[in-house]
Amino acid sequence: MKNRLKVLRAERDWSQSDLADALDVSRQTINALETGKYDPSLPLAFKIARLFGLPIEAIFEDVP
Amino acid sequence: MSDKQSSERRTKSIKSFIAGILVFMVLGGITGYFAGSWLHTADQGEAGLRLDEIGWTTAISLFLGIILLAIYLVSAVLFGAAIINPRIAANSAMTGGLGDGPGSRRAYPMLLIFYVGYSAALAALMIIQVLPSLTQNMQGIYLGAVITGTAMMAWSGYRLWHILDEFFRAIWIEACALSCFISLPIGIILMATAKLGFTTSITAFDFFVWYQVIYLIAYSWVAGAKDPSMLSPLGMDDA
């Protein structure tokens, strides 16, 4: 699954630590999400969408 | 981060990795020398226990158990040090990729308790298994050590499940599943071949030690695949 987390984070000038603190997850989780090594759970995906004020589909893209 | 900085960081990371390998080679050589010497004296009945009594499989399990015990004790020391030293906490290779963050700081005390409990239980179990003469008139103490150690593991494990986030829980789950899928067929085949007389039988202690070794390898594999920065003392780039 692809995502735009890194782009959205850069637009707001946030570090990975800033985003991790905002989502109450570890920095490793953010890094794994951005590098595509890990896909978030549904609750975390919704949390990310609420944080950025965007629909989930605008952040995450399912790649078949 | 510029290409030059990224290249320097990669070079530093490779040098640290090679240095770590060399250190472990030296430690492995020293451990192997003393283990070999001990096995030689044990084979001649001069080490307080006889190999023909405990068998080669349990002797190997005992050797692996000693290595596991050393790993758990070192882990306990590292996580204890991470509680008070932010530099050690920030070193991903030393702290299993946890780093120095709010969640990690809550986890380190529980990890310390987990590995202290694990070490106590494993040490007591090893003595009970291979040196039962030492447990005479002290069965209660050894049983108490095993129960206390496993209780510490269970409680701290429960707390860690709630402290660490879904990413670390996913690593745990995958590592447990992988080690289970590998260990179960091996265990089933070994039990059948032992009962049919093709191989010597293994004890529950042997299976327990080998399962721990398989689990550690599985955890390293899964964690390394999901978080390669775990192997680097420099941690992640904040790109």
PDB file of C-alpha atoms in Angstrom:
ATOM      1  CA  MET A   1       0.000   0.000   0.000  1.00  0.00           C
ATOM      2  CA  LYS A   2       1.324   3.433  -0.897  1.00  0.00           C
ATOM      3  CA  ASN A   3       0.830   6.528   1.205  1.00  0.00           C
ATOM      4  CA  ARG A   4       1.547  10.253   1.171  1.00  0.00           C
ATOM      5  CA  LEU A   5       2.562  10.516   4.805  1.00  0.00           C
ATOM      6  CA  LYS A   6       6.030  11.824   4.085  1.00  0.00           C
ATOM      7  CA  VAL A   7       4.714  14.504   1.738  1.00  0.00           C
ATOM      8  CA  LEU A   8       1.952  15.595   4.105  1.00  0.00           C
ATOM      9  CA  ARG A   9       4.420  15.698   6.988  1.00  0.00           C
ATOM     10  CA  ALA A  10       6.912  17.762   4.977  1.00  0.00           C
ATOM     11  CA  GLU A  11       4.174  20.247   4.002  1.00  0.00           C
ATOM     12  CA  ARG A  12       3.626  20.941   7.684  1.00  0.00           C
ATOM     13  CA  ASP A  13       7.359  20.923   8.483  1.00  0.00           C
ATOM     14  CA  TRP A  14       6.934  18.114  10.998  1.00  0.00           C
ATOM     15  CA  SER A  15       9.651  15.652  11.945  1.00  0.00           C
ATOM     16  CA  GLN A  16       8.875  11.950  12.287  1.00  0.00           C
ATOM     17  CA  SER A  17       9.034  12.449  16.052  1.00  0.00           C
ATOM     18  CA  ASP A  18       6.456  15.248  15.859  1.00  0.00           C
ATOM     19  CA  LEU A  19       4.075  13.076  13.872  1.00  0.00           C
ATOM     20  CA  ALA A  20       4.697  10.092  16.167  1.00  0.00           C
ATOM     21  CA  ASP A  21       3.882  12.182  19.242  1.00  0.00           C
ATOM     22  CA  ALA A  22       0.732  13.551  17.596  1.00  0.00           C
ATOM     23  CA  LEU A  23      -0.478  10.031  16.807  1.00  0.00           C
ATOM     24  CA  ASP A  24       0.766   8.520  20.091  1.00  0.00           C
ATOM     25  CA  VAL A  25       2.857   5.897  18.291  1.00  0.00           C
ATOM     26  CA  SER A  26       6.593   5.269  18.129  1.00  0.00           C
ATOM     27  CA  ARG A  27       8.875   6.951  15.652  1.00  0.00           C
ATOM     28  CA  GLN A  28       9.680   3.475  14.325  1.00  0.00           C
ATOM     29  CA  THR A  29       6.029   3.091  13.373  1.00  0.00           C
ATOM     30  CA  ILE A  30       6.058   6.336  11.383  1.00  0.00           C
ATOM     31  CA  ASN A  31       9.276   5.309   9.657  1.00  0.00           C
ATOM     32  CA  ALA A  32       7.870   1.882   8.818  1.00  0.00           C
ATOM     33  CA  LEU A  33       4.667   3.472   7.455  1.00  0.00           C
ATOM     34  CA  GLU A  34       6.560   5.945   5.269  1.00  0.00           C
ATOM     35  CA  THR A  35       8.928   3.307   3.885  1.00  0.00           C
ATOM     36  CA  GLY A  36       6.040   0.981   3.123  1.00  0.00           C
ATOM     37  CA  LYS A  37       7.269  -1.732   5.498  1.00  0.00           C
ATOM     38  CA  TYR A  38       4.064  -1.622   7.540  1.00  0.00           C
ATOM     39  CA  ASP A  39       0.400  -0.850   6.834  1.00  0.00           C
ATOM     40  CA  PRO A  40      -1.563   0.842   9.642  1.00  0.00           C
ATOM     41  CA  SER A  41      -4.560  -0.670  11.354  1.00  0.00           C
ATOM     42  CA  LEU A  42      -7.947   0.863  10.573  1.00  0.00           C
ATOM     43  CA  PRO A  43      -8.092   2.864  13.834  1.00  0.00           C
ATOM     44  CA  LEU A  44      -4.627   4.278  13.191  1.00  0.00           C
ATOM     45  CA  ALA A  45      -5.503   5.072   9.568  1.00  0.00           C
ATOM     46  CA  PHE A  46      -8.579   6.996  10.746  1.00  0.00           C
ATOM     47  CA  LYS A  47      -6.466   8.786  13.345  1.00  0.00           C
ATOM     48  CA  ILE A  48      -3.991   9.832  10.661  1.00  0.00           C
ATOM     49  CA  ALA A  49      -6.819  11.050   8.416  1.00  0.00           C
ATOM     50  CA  ARG A  50      -8.346  13.103  11.245  1.00  0.00           C
ATOM     51  CA  LEU A  51      -4.942  14.622  12.068  1.00  0.00           C
ATOM     52  CA  PHE A  52      -4.363  15.789   8.505  1.00  0.00           C
ATOM     53  CA  GLY A  53      -8.023  16.684   7.911  1.00  0.00           C
ATOM     54  CA  LEU A  54      -8.197  14.504   4.808  1.00  0.00           C
ATOM     55  CA  PRO A  55     -10.154  11.381   3.819  1.00  0.00           C
ATOM     56  CA  ILE A  56      -8.277   8.095   4.170  1.00  0.00           C
ATOM     57  CA  GLU A  57      -8.277   7.606   0.385  1.00  0.00           C
ATOM     58  CA  ALA A  58      -6.400  10.896  -0.039  1.00  0.00           C
ATOM     59  CA  ILE A  59      -3.558   9.576   2.142  1.00  0.00           C
ATOM     60  CA  PHE A  60      -3.442   5.841   1.438  1.00  0.00           C
ATOM     61  CA  GLU A  61      -3.616   4.161  -1.964  1.00  0.00           C
ATOM     62  CA  ASP A  62      -4.258   0.466  -2.377  1.00  0.00           C
ATOM     63  CA  VAL A  63      -1.852  -0.947  -4.931  1.00  0.00           C
ATOM     64  CA  PRO A  64      -3.091  -4.332  -6.267  1.00  0.00           C
TER      65      PRO A  64
ATOM     66  CA  MET B   1      19.772  14.878   4.310  1.00  0.00           C
ATOM     67  CA  SER B   2      22.273  15.379   1.434  1.00  0.00           C
ATOM     68  CA  ASP B   3      23.770  12.500  -0.549  1.00  0.00           C
ATOM     69  CA  LYS B   4      27.162  13.117   1.081  1.00  0.00           C
ATOM     70  CA  GLN B   5      25.689  13.014   4.604  1.00  0.00           C
ATOM     71  CA  SER B   6      23.695   9.906   3.733  1.00  0.00           C
ATOM     72  CA  SER B   7      26.840   8.237   2.366  1.00  0.00           C
ATOM     73  CA  GLU B   8      28.833   9.147   5.488  1.00  0.00           C
ATOM     74  CA  ARG B   9      26.075   7.816   7.681  1.00  0.00           C
ATOM     75  CA  ARG B  10      25.971   4.556   5.725  1.00  0.00           C
ATOM     76  CA  THR B  11      29.754   4.174   5.988  1.00  0.00           C
ATOM     77  CA  LYS B  12      29.624   4.796   9.724  1.00  0.00           C
ATOM     78  CA  SER B  13      26.800   2.302  10.064  1.00  0.00           C
ATOM     79  CA  ILE B  14      28.710  -0.364   8.120  1.00  0.00           C
ATOM     80  CA  LYS B  15      31.834   0.214  10.236  1.00  0.00           C
ATOM     81  CA  SER B  16      29.780  -0.109  13.438  1.00  0.00           C
ATOM     82  CA  PHE B  17      28.183  -3.300  12.127  1.00  0.00           C
ATOM     83  CA  ILE B  18      31.565  -4.821  11.245  1.00  0.00           C
ATOM     84  CA  ALA B  19      32.948  -3.790  14.638  1.00  0.00           C
ATOM     85  CA  GLY B  20      29.984  -5.483  16.293  1.00  0.00           C
ATOM     86  CA  ILE B  21      30.562  -8.671  14.276  1.00  0.00           C
ATOM     87  CA  LEU B  22      34.258  -8.704  15.262  1.00  0.00           C
ATOM     88  CA  VAL B  23      33.385  -8.241  18.928  1.00  0.00           C
ATOM     89  CA  PHE B  24      30.905 -11.110  18.781  1.00  0.00           C
ATOM     90  CA  MET B  25      33.483 -13.286  16.969  1.00  0.00           C
ATOM     91  CA  VAL B  26      35.958 -12.727  19.784  1.00  0.00           C
ATOM     92  CA  LEU B  27      33.305 -13.348  22.446  1.00  0.00           C
ATOM     93  CA  GLY B  28      32.161 -16.440  20.547  1.00  0.00           C
ATOM     94  CA  GLY B  29      35.715 -17.744  20.369  1.00  0.00           C
ATOM     95  CA  ILE B  30      36.251 -17.255  24.090  1.00  0.00           C
ATOM     96  CA  THR B  31      32.878 -18.828  24.895  1.00  0.00           C
ATOM     97  CA  GLY B  32      33.575 -21.734  22.549  1.00  0.00           C
ATOM     98  CA  TYR B  33      36.989 -22.348  24.129  1.00  0.00           C
ATOM     99  CA  PHE B  34      35.596 -22.552  27.646  1.00  0.00           C
ATOM    100  CA  ALA B  35      32.523 -24.491  26.523  1.00  0.00           C
ATOM    101  CA  GLY B  36      34.724 -27.002  24.722  1.00  0.00           C
ATOM    102  CA  SER B  37      36.967 -27.336  27.766  1.00  0.00           C
ATOM    103  CA  TRP B  38      33.944 -27.883  29.979  1.00  0.00           C
ATOM    104  CA  LEU B  39      32.480 -30.482  27.613  1.00  0.00           C
ATOM    105  CA  HIS B  40      35.821 -32.299  27.599  1.00  0.00           C
ATOM    106  CA  THR B  41      35.939 -32.431  31.407  1.00  0.00           C
ATOM    107  CA  ALA B  42      32.240 -33.332  31.554  1.00  0.00           C
ATOM    108  CA  ASP B  43      32.828 -36.193  29.132  1.00  0.00           C
ATOM    109  CA  GLN B  44      35.470 -37.528  31.505  1.00  0.00           C
ATOM    110  CA  GLY B  45      33.132 -37.170  34.470  1.00  0.00           C
ATOM    111  CA  GLU B  46      35.214 -34.442  36.082  1.00  0.00           C
ATOM    112  CA  ALA B  47      32.736 -31.555  35.824  1.00  0.00           C
ATOM    113  CA  GLY B  48      30.312 -32.714  38.481  1.00  0.00           C
ATOM    114  CA  LEU B  49      27.980 -34.254  35.926  1.00  0.00           C
ATOM    115  CA  ARG B  50      28.418 -36.910  33.311  1.00  0.00           C
ATOM    116  CA  LEU B  51      27.503 -36.557  29.670  1.00  0.00           C
ATOM    117  CA  ASP B  52      26.434 -40.169  29.525  1.00  0.00           C
ATOM    118  CA  GLU B  53      23.894 -39.366  32.241  1.00  0.00           C
ATOM    119  CA  ILE B  54      22.476 -36.173  30.762  1.00  0.00           C
ATOM    120  CA  GLY B  55      23.008 -37.050  27.107  1.00  0.00           C
ATOM    121  CA  TRP B  56      24.445 -35.018  24.253  1.00  0.00           C
ATOM    122  CA  THR B  57      21.141 -33.401  23.349  1.00  0.00           C
ATOM    123  CA  THR B  58      20.679 -31.998  26.843  1.00  0.00           C
ATOM    124  CA  ALA B  59      24.362 -31.006  26.959  1.00  0.00           C
ATOM    125  CA  ILE B  60      23.878 -28.975  23.782  1.00  0.00           C
ATOM    126  CA  SER B  61      20.644 -27.544  25.184  1.00  0.00           C
ATOM    127  CA  LEU B  62      22.494 -26.595  28.346  1.00  0.00           C
ATOM    128  CA  PHE B  63      25.159 -24.824  26.302  1.00  0.00           C
ATOM    129  CA  LEU B  64      22.483 -22.952  24.323  1.00  0.00           C
ATOM    130  CA  GLY B  65      20.690 -22.202  27.573  1.00  0.00           C
ATOM    131  CA  ILE B  66      23.833 -20.570  28.950  1.00  0.00           C
ATOM    132  CA  ILE B  67      24.074 -18.403  25.832  1.00  0.00           C
ATOM    133  CA  LEU B  68      20.384 -17.459  26.156  1.00  0.00           C
ATOM    134  CA  LEU B  69      20.905 -16.645  29.831  1.00  0.00           C
ATOM    135  CA  ALA B  70      23.837 -14.397  28.902  1.00  0.00           C
ATOM    136  CA  ILE B  71      21.692 -12.653  26.260  1.00  0.00           C
ATOM    137  CA  TYR B  72      18.863 -12.072  28.742  1.00  0.00           C
ATOM    138  CA  LEU B  73      21.214 -10.775  31.435  1.00  0.00           C
ATOM    139  CA  VAL B  74      22.901  -8.391  28.976  1.00  0.00           C
ATOM    140  CA  SER B  75      19.447  -7.269  27.783  1.00  0.00           C
ATOM    141  CA  ALA B  76      18.409  -6.568  31.367  1.00  0.00           C
ATOM    142  CA  VAL B  77      21.563  -4.483  31.890  1.00  0.00           C
ATOM    143  CA  LEU B  78      21.052  -2.583  28.613  1.00  0.00           C
ATOM    144  CA  PHE B  79      17.400  -1.780  29.271  1.00  0.00           C
ATOM    145  CA  GLY B  80      18.266  -0.790  32.828  1.00  0.00           C
ATOM    146  CA  ALA B  81      20.970   1.518  31.476  1.00  0.00           C
ATOM    147  CA  ALA B  82      18.530   2.935  28.904  1.00  0.00           C
ATOM    148  CA  ILE B  83      16.286   4.063  31.770  1.00  0.00           C
ATOM    149  CA  ILE B  84      18.975   6.383  33.117  1.00  0.00           C
ATOM    150  CA  ASN B  85      21.110   7.103  30.038  1.00  0.00           C
ATOM    151  CA  PRO B  86      19.393   8.756  27.037  1.00  0.00           C
ATOM    152  CA  ARG B  87      22.383   8.035  24.769  1.00  0.00           C
ATOM    153  CA  ILE B  88      22.016   4.308  25.304  1.00  0.00           C
ATOM    154  CA  ALA B  89      18.245   4.632  24.874  1.00  0.00           C
ATOM    155  CA  ALA B  90      18.785   6.390  21.528  1.00  0.00           C
ATOM    156  CA  ASN B  91      21.043   3.561  20.277  1.00  0.00           C
ATOM    157  CA  SER B  92      18.593   1.416  18.307  1.00  0.00           C
ATOM    158  CA  ALA B  93      20.934  -1.559  18.065  1.00  0.00           C
ATOM    159  CA  MET B  94      21.235  -1.743  21.860  1.00  0.00           C
ATOM    160  CA  THR B  95      17.555  -1.238  22.632  1.00  0.00           C
ATOM    161  CA  GLY B  96      15.959  -3.490  20.031  1.00  0.00           C
ATOM    162  CA  GLY B  97      14.906  -0.570  17.861  1.00  0.00           C
ATOM    163  CA  LEU B  98      12.910   1.183  20.588  1.00  0.00           C
ATOM    164  CA  GLY B  99      15.013   4.340  20.636  1.00  0.00           C
ATOM    165  CA  ASP B 100      14.382   7.281  22.941  1.00  0.00           C
ATOM    166  CA  GLY B 101      10.734   8.330  22.794  1.00  0.00           C
ATOM    167  CA  PRO B 102       7.869   8.739  25.277  1.00  0.00           C
ATOM    168  CA  GLY B 103       6.510   5.230  24.636  1.00  0.00           C
ATOM    169  CA  SER B 104       9.972   3.679  24.787  1.00  0.00           C
ATOM    170  CA  ARG B 105      10.748   5.341  28.101  1.00  0.00           C
ATOM    171  CA  ARG B 106       7.609   3.750  29.569  1.00  0.00           C
ATOM    172  CA  ALA B 107       8.644   0.380  28.147  1.00  0.00           C
ATOM    173  CA  TYR B 108      12.214   0.204  29.466  1.00  0.00           C
ATOM    174  CA  PRO B 109      11.333  -0.489  33.149  1.00  0.00           C
ATOM    175  CA  MET B 110       8.964  -3.273  32.046  1.00  0.00           C
ATOM    176  CA  LEU B 111      11.633  -4.726  29.766  1.00  0.00           C
ATOM    177  CA  LEU B 112      14.102  -4.683  32.658  1.00  0.00           C
ATOM    178  CA  ILE B 113      11.616  -6.591  34.855  1.00  0.00           C
ATOM    179  CA  PHE B 114      10.869  -9.020  32.013  1.00  0.00           C
ATOM    180  CA  TYR B 115      14.501  -9.966  31.427  1.00  0.00           C
ATOM    181  CA  VAL B 116      15.364 -10.159  35.131  1.00  0.00           C
ATOM    182  CA  GLY B 117      12.428 -12.517  35.638  1.00  0.00           C
ATOM    183  CA  TYR B 118      13.339 -14.536  32.556  1.00  0.00           C
ATOM    184  CA  SER B 119      16.960 -14.854  33.687  1.00  0.00           C
ATOM    185  CA  ALA B 120      15.950 -16.003  37.177  1.00  0.00           C
ATOM    186  CA  ALA B 121      13.498 -18.579  35.862  1.00  0.00           C
ATOM    187  CA  LEU B 122      15.885 -19.912  33.203  1.00  0.00           C
ATOM    188  CA  ALA B 123      18.840 -20.166  35.593  1.00  0.00           C
ATOM    189  CA  ALA B 124      16.746 -22.053  38.155  1.00  0.00           C
ATOM    190  CA  LEU B 125      15.338 -24.308  35.425  1.00  0.00           C
ATOM    191  CA  MET B 126      18.814 -25.152  34.137  1.00  0.00           C
ATOM    192  CA  ILE B 127      20.051 -26.078  37.603  1.00  0.00           C
ATOM    193  CA  ILE B 128      16.960 -28.213  38.252  1.00  0.00           C
ATOM    194  CA  GLN B 129      17.418 -29.940  34.900  1.00  0.00           C
ATOM    195  CA  VAL B 130      21.095 -30.827  34.883  1.00  0.00           C
ATOM    196  CA  LEU B 131      22.292 -30.509  38.476  1.00  0.00           C
ATOM    197  CA  PRO B 132      19.442 -31.939  40.558  1.00  0.00           C
ATOM    198  CA  SER B 133      21.901 -32.722  43.359  1.00  0.00           C
ATOM    199  CA  LEU B 134      22.108 -28.969  44.026  1.00  0.00           C
ATOM    200  CA  THR B 135      18.366 -28.760  44.609  1.00  0.00           C
ATOM    201  CA  GLN B 136      18.213 -31.258  47.467  1.00  0.00           C
ATOM    202  CA  ASN B 137      16.448 -29.769  50.504  1.00  0.00           C
ATOM    203  CA  MET B 138      16.059 -26.537  48.506  1.00  0.00           C
ATOM    204  CA  GLN B 139      13.271 -27.505  46.149  1.00  0.00           C
ATOM    205  CA  GLY B 140      11.059 -24.733  47.479  1.00  0.00           C
ATOM    206  CA  ILE B 141      13.640 -22.069  46.702  1.00  0.00           C
ATOM    207  CA  TYR B 142      14.151 -23.227  43.128  1.00  0.00           C
ATOM    208  CA  LEU B 143      10.444 -23.613  42.542  1.00  0.00           C
ATOM    209  CA  GLY B 144       9.934 -20.158  44.041  1.00  0.00           C
ATOM    210  CA  ALA B 145      12.535 -18.701  41.683  1.00  0.00           C
ATOM    211  CA  VAL B 146      10.833 -20.286  38.668  1.00  0.00           C
ATOM    212  CA  ILE B 147       7.354 -19.135  39.727  1.00  0.00           C
ATOM    213  CA  THR B 148       8.520 -15.633  40.644  1.00  0.00           C
ATOM    214  CA  GLY B 149      10.490 -15.284  37.404  1.00  0.00           C
ATOM    215  CA  THR B 150       7.600 -16.430  35.223  1.00  0.00           C
ATOM    216  CA  ALA B 151       5.175 -14.189  37.149  1.00  0.00           C
ATOM    217  CA  MET B 152       7.469 -11.204  36.471  1.00  0.00           C
ATOM    218  CA  MET B 153       7.584 -12.180  32.797  1.00  0.00           C
ATOM    219  CA  ALA B 154       3.810 -12.550  32.563  1.00  0.00           C
ATOM    220  CA  TRP B 155       3.036  -9.255  34.290  1.00  0.00           C
ATOM    221  CA  SER B 156       5.654  -7.201  32.438  1.00  0.00           C
ATOM    222  CA  GLY B 157       4.677  -8.874  29.146  1.00  0.00           C
ATOM    223  CA  TYR B 158       1.045  -7.873  29.740  1.00  0.00           C
ATOM    224  CA  ARG B 159       2.104  -4.280  30.514  1.00  0.00           C
ATOM    225  CA  LEU B 160       4.377  -4.135  27.467  1.00  0.00           C
ATOM    226  CA  TRP B 161       1.534  -5.297  25.218  1.00  0.00           C
ATOM    227  CA  HIS B 162      -0.396  -2.186  26.263  1.00  0.00           C
ATOM    228  CA  ILE B 163       2.554   0.221  26.369  1.00  0.00           C
ATOM    229  CA  LEU B 164       4.064  -0.517  22.965  1.00  0.00           C
ATOM    230  CA  ASP B 165       2.170   0.421  19.834  1.00  0.00           C
ATOM    231  CA  GLU B 166       0.616  -1.707  17.088  1.00  0.00           C
ATOM    232  CA  PHE B 167       3.832  -1.852  15.078  1.00  0.00           C
ATOM    233  CA  PHE B 168       5.745  -3.668  17.840  1.00  0.00           C
ATOM    234  CA  ARG B 169       2.734  -5.854  18.573  1.00  0.00           C
ATOM    235  CA  ALA B 170       2.657  -6.842  14.884  1.00  0.00           C
ATOM    236  CA  ILE B 171       6.338  -7.830  15.079  1.00  0.00           C
ATOM    237  CA  TRP B 172       5.640  -9.940  18.178  1.00  0.00           C
ATOM    238  CA  ILE B 173       2.682 -11.677  16.599  1.00  0.00           C
ATOM    239  CA  GLU B 174       4.514 -12.472  13.361  1.00  0.00           C
ATOM    240  CA  ALA B 175       7.629 -13.670  15.191  1.00  0.00           C
ATOM    241  CA  CYS B 176       5.550 -15.928  17.454  1.00  0.00           C
ATOM    242  CA  ALA B 177       3.613 -17.340  14.504  1.00  0.00           C
ATOM    243  CA  LEU B 178       6.773 -17.946  12.477  1.00  0.00           C
ATOM    244  CA  SER B 179       8.609 -19.634  15.354  1.00  0.00           C
ATOM    245  CA  CYS B 180       5.504 -21.754  16.063  1.00  0.00           C
ATOM    246  CA  PHE B 181       5.189 -22.873  12.443  1.00  0.00           C
ATOM    247  CA  ILE B 182       8.871 -23.869  12.453  1.00  0.00           C
ATOM    248  CA  SER B 183       8.998 -25.495  15.909  1.00  0.00           C
ATOM    249  CA  LEU B 184       5.788 -27.534  15.822  1.00  0.00           C
ATOM    250  CA  PRO B 185       6.650 -29.738  12.822  1.00  0.00           C
ATOM    251  CA  ILE B 186      10.175 -30.232  14.169  1.00  0.00           C
ATOM    252  CA  GLY B 187       8.788 -31.196  17.589  1.00  0.00           C
ATOM    253  CA  ILE B 188       6.243 -33.597  16.111  1.00  0.00           C
ATOM    254  CA  ILE B 189       8.842 -35.322  13.929  1.00  0.00           C
ATOM    255  CA  LEU B 190      11.369 -35.560  16.784  1.00  0.00           C
ATOM    256  CA  MET B 191       8.791 -37.106  19.122  1.00  0.00           C
ATOM    257  CA  ALA B 192       7.793 -39.666  16.498  1.00  0.00           C
ATOM    258  CA  THR B 193      11.361 -40.594  15.537  1.00  0.00           C
ATOM    259  CA  ALA B 194      12.386 -40.865  19.199  1.00  0.00           C
ATOM    260  CA  LYS B 195       9.461 -43.137  20.028  1.00  0.00           C
ATOM    261  CA  LEU B 196      10.147 -45.309  16.988  1.00  0.00           C
ATOM    262  CA  GLY B 197      13.801 -45.608  17.966  1.00  0.00           C
ATOM    263  CA  PHE B 198      15.358 -43.676  15.114  1.00  0.00           C
ATOM    264  CA  THR B 199      16.702 -40.876  17.322  1.00  0.00           C
ATOM    265  CA  THR B 200      17.389 -40.267  20.977  1.00  0.00           C
ATOM    266  CA  SER B 201      14.526 -38.686  22.860  1.00  0.00           C
ATOM    267  CA  ILE B 202      14.571 -35.023  23.758  1.00  0.00           C
ATOM    268  CA  THR B 203      13.393 -33.579  27.024  1.00  0.00           C
ATOM    269  CA  ALA B 204      10.939 -30.724  27.512  1.00  0.00           C
ATOM    270  CA  PHE B 205      13.928 -28.612  28.543  1.00  0.00           C
ATOM    271  CA  ASP B 206      15.642 -29.346  25.201  1.00  0.00           C
ATOM    272  CA  PHE B 207      12.513 -28.356  23.274  1.00  0.00           C
ATOM    273  CA  PHE B 208      12.079 -25.220  25.390  1.00  0.00           C
ATOM    274  CA  VAL B 209      15.654 -24.039  24.731  1.00  0.00           C
ATOM    275  CA  TRP B 210      15.529 -24.773  21.024  1.00  0.00           C
ATOM    276  CA  TYR B 211      12.162 -23.002  20.759  1.00  0.00           C
ATOM    277  CA  GLN B 212      13.716 -19.930  22.383  1.00  0.00           C
ATOM    278  CA  VAL B 213      16.594 -19.988  19.888  1.00  0.00           C
ATOM    279  CA  ILE B 214      14.168 -20.329  16.974  1.00  0.00           C
ATOM    280  CA  TYR B 215      12.033 -17.502  18.397  1.00  0.00           C
ATOM    281  CA  LEU B 216      15.031 -15.166  18.722  1.00  0.00           C
ATOM    282  CA  ILE B 217      16.024 -15.851  15.121  1.00  0.00           C
ATOM    283  CA  ALA B 218      12.416 -15.381  13.947  1.00  0.00           C
ATOM    284  CA  TYR B 219      12.074 -12.122  15.889  1.00  0.00           C
ATOM    285  CA  SER B 220      15.329 -10.765  14.450  1.00  0.00           C
ATOM    286  CA  TRP B 221      14.220 -11.718  10.945  1.00  0.00           C
ATOM    287  CA  VAL B 222      10.752 -10.165  11.229  1.00  0.00           C
ATOM    288  CA  ALA B 223      11.948  -7.037  13.055  1.00  0.00           C
ATOM    289  CA  GLY B 224      14.834  -6.548  10.617  1.00  0.00           C
ATOM    290  CA  ALA B 225      12.457  -6.809   7.658  1.00  0.00           C
ATOM    291  CA  LYS B 226      10.013  -4.304   9.121  1.00  0.00           C
ATOM    292  CA  ASP B 227      12.526  -1.956  10.727  1.00  0.00           C
ATOM    293  CA  PRO B 228      16.060  -2.237   9.238  1.00  0.00           C
ATOM    294  CA  SER B 229      17.178   0.714  11.370  1.00  0.00           C
ATOM    295  CA  MET B 230      16.983  -1.620  14.379  1.00  0.00           C
ATOM    296  CA  LEU B 231      20.346  -3.059  13.350  1.00  0.00           C
ATOM    297  CA  SER B 232      21.981   0.341  13.157  1.00  0.00           C
ATOM    298  CA  PRO B 233      23.349   2.034  16.257  1.00  0.00           C
ATOM    299  CA  LEU B 234      22.709   5.318  14.471  1.00  0.00           C
ATOM    300  CA  GLY B 235      18.965   4.757  14.313  1.00  0.00           C
ATOM    301  CA  MET B 236      16.757   6.105  11.570  1.00  0.00           C
ATOM    302  CA  ASP B 237      17.147   9.014   9.267  1.00  0.00           C
ATOM    303  CA  ASP B 238      14.432  11.568   9.915  1.00  0.00           C
ATOM    304  CA  ALA B 239      13.911  12.221   6.243  1.00  0.00           C
TER     305      ALA B 239
END
